[in-house]
Coordinates of C-alpha atoms and ligand atoms in Angstrom, one line a residue:
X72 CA -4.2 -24.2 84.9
X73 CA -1.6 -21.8 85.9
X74 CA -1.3 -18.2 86.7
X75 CA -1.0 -16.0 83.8
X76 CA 0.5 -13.5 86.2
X77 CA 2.7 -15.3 88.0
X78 CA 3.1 -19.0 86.7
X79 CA 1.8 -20.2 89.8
X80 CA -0.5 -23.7 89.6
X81 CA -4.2 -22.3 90.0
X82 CA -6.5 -23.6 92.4
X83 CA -10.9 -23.2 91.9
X84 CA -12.7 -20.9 94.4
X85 CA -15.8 -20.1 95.0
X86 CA -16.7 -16.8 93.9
X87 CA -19.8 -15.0 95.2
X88 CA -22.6 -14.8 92.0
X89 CA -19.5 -16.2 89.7
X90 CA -19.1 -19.9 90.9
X91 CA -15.9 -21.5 90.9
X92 CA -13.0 -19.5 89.5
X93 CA -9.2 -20.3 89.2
X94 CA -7.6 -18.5 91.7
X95 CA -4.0 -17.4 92.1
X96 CA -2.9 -18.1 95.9
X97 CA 0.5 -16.1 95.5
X98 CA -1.5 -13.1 93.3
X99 CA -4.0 -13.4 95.4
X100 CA -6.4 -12.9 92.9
X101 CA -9.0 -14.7 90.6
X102 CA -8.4 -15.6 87.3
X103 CA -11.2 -15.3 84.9
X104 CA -11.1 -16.8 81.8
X105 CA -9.7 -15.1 78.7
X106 CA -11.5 -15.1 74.9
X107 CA -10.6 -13.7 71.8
X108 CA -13.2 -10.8 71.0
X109 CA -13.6 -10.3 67.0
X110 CA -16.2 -8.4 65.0
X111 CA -18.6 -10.3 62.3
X112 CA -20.0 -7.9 59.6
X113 CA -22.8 -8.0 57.8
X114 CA -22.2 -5.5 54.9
X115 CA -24.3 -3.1 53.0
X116 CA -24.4 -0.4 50.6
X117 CA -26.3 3.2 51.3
X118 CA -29.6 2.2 50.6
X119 CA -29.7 -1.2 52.4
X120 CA -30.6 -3.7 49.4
X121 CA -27.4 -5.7 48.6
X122 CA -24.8 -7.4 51.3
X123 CA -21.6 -7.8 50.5
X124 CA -20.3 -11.6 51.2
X125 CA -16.5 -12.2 51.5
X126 CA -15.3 -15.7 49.3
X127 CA -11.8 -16.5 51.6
X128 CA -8.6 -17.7 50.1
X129 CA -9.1 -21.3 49.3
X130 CA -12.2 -21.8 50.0
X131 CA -15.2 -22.5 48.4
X132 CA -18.6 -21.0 50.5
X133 CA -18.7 -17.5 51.0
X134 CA -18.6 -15.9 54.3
X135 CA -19.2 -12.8 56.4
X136 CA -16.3 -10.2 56.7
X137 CA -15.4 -10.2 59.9
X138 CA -12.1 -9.8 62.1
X139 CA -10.6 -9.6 65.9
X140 CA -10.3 -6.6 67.8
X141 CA -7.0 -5.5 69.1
X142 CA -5.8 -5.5 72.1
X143 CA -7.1 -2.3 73.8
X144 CA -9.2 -1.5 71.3
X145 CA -12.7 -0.6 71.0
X146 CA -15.4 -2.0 68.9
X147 CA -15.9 1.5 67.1
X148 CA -12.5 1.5 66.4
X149 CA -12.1 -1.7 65.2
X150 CA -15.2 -1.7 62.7
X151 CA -14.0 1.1 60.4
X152 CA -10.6 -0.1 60.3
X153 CA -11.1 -4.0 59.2
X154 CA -13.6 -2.4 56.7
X155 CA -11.0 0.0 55.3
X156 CA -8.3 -2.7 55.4
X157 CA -10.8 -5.4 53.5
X158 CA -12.6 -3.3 51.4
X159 CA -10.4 0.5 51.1
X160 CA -13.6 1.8 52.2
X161 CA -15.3 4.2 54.7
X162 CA -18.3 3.4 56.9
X163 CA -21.2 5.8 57.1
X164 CA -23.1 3.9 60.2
X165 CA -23.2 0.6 62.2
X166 CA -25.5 -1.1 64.2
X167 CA -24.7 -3.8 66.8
X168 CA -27.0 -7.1 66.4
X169 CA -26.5 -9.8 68.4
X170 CA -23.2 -12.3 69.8
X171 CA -22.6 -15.8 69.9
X172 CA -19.7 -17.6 71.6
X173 CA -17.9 -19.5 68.8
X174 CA -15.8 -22.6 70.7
X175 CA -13.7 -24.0 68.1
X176 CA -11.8 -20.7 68.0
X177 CA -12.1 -19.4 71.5
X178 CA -13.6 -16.0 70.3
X179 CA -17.1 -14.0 71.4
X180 CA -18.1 -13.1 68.0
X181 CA -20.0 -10.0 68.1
X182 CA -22.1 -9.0 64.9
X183 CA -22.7 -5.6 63.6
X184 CA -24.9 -4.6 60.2
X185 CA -22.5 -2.0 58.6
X186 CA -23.2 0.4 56.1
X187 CA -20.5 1.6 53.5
X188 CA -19.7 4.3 51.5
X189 CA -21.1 3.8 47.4
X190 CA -17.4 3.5 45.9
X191 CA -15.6 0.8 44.1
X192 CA -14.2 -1.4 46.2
X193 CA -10.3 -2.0 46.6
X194 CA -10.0 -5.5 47.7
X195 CA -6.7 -7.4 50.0
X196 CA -6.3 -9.9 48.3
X197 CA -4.4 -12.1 50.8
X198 CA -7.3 -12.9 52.9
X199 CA -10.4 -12.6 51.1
X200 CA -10.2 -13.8 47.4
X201 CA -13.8 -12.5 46.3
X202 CA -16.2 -9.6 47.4
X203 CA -19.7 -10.3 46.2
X204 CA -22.3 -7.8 46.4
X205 CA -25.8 -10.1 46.4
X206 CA -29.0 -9.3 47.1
X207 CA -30.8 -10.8 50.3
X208 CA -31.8 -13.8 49.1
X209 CA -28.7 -14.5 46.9
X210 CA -27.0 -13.9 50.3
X211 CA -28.9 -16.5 52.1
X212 CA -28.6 -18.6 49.4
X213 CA -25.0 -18.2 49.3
X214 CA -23.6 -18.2 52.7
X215 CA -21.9 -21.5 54.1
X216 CA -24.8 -23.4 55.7
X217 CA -24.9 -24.6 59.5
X218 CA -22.6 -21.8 60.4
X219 CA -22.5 -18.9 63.5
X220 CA -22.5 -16.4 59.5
X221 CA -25.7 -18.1 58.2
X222 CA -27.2 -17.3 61.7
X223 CA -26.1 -13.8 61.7
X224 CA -27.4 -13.1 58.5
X225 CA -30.8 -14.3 58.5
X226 CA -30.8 -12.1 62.0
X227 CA -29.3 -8.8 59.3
X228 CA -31.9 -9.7 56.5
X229 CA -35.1 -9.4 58.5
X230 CA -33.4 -6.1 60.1
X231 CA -33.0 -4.4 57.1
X232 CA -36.1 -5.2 55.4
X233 CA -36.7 -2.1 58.1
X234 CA -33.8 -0.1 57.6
X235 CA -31.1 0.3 60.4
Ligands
LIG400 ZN1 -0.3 -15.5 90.4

């Protein structure tokens, strides 16, 4: 490990409450890990009955939308704009879920329930090849089993059996 900083070879410290950390001798600094932060969605229209499950480009199973935030960007931010970029349209309200840590890509996936706008939706096509609106159980049914989506939804469907 080496110094993002600096370039410097890191050595481990003891850090009080953290553990061991990297730690830069030259910066004289620790060096805490860096992640990837992205947003996983859980779509739904005004009333709360359908989700809205994203089929990606070459791929079979469908998926959550989701995508990373920017770099100095906030969540809030970053919500309305992938939704607007996917789907062309607006949010009318979010609620924040739960997170899970998702290894194989190095990113703290945090999952929101969003509510959008009634309006046809203008799909890019690049990414996401098919936008299905299901309702609950065809979403269950549906999503790619075993997966950090599957557990996110079945966490969104019981939630909005009460309304967010
Ligand atoms: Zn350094």
């Amino acid at each position: 490990m080496y110094c993002r900083e600096c370039g410097q070879k890191l050595s481990l410290r003891f850090c009080e409450n953290e553990g061991l950390i990297p730690y830069c001798g030259k910066c004289e600094s620790y060096m805490f890990p860096q992640f990837s932060i992205a947003v996983s969605m859980v779509v739904t229209n005004r009333a709360q009955d359908k989700i809205l499950l994203a089929k990606h480009v070459d791929e079979d199973d469908f998926i959550l939308f989701a995508g990373y935030i920017k770099k100095s960007e906030s969540v809030e931010k970053a919500i309305p704009r992938e939704i607007k970029e996917e789907l062309g349209l607006d949010v009318v309200k979010a609620k924040y879920m739960s997170s899970k840590y998702y290894a194989k890509k190095d990113v703290l996936m945090l999952n929101f329930i969003v509510v959008v706008e009634d309006r046809p939706i203008k799909l890019q096509e690049d990414e996401v090849s098919e936008a299905r609106w299901c309702t609950p159980e065809e979403a269950i049914d549906l999503i790619r089993k075993g997966t950090t989506a599957e557990f996110f939804l079945t966490n969104a469907v019981k939630e909005l059996k009460r309304k967010i």
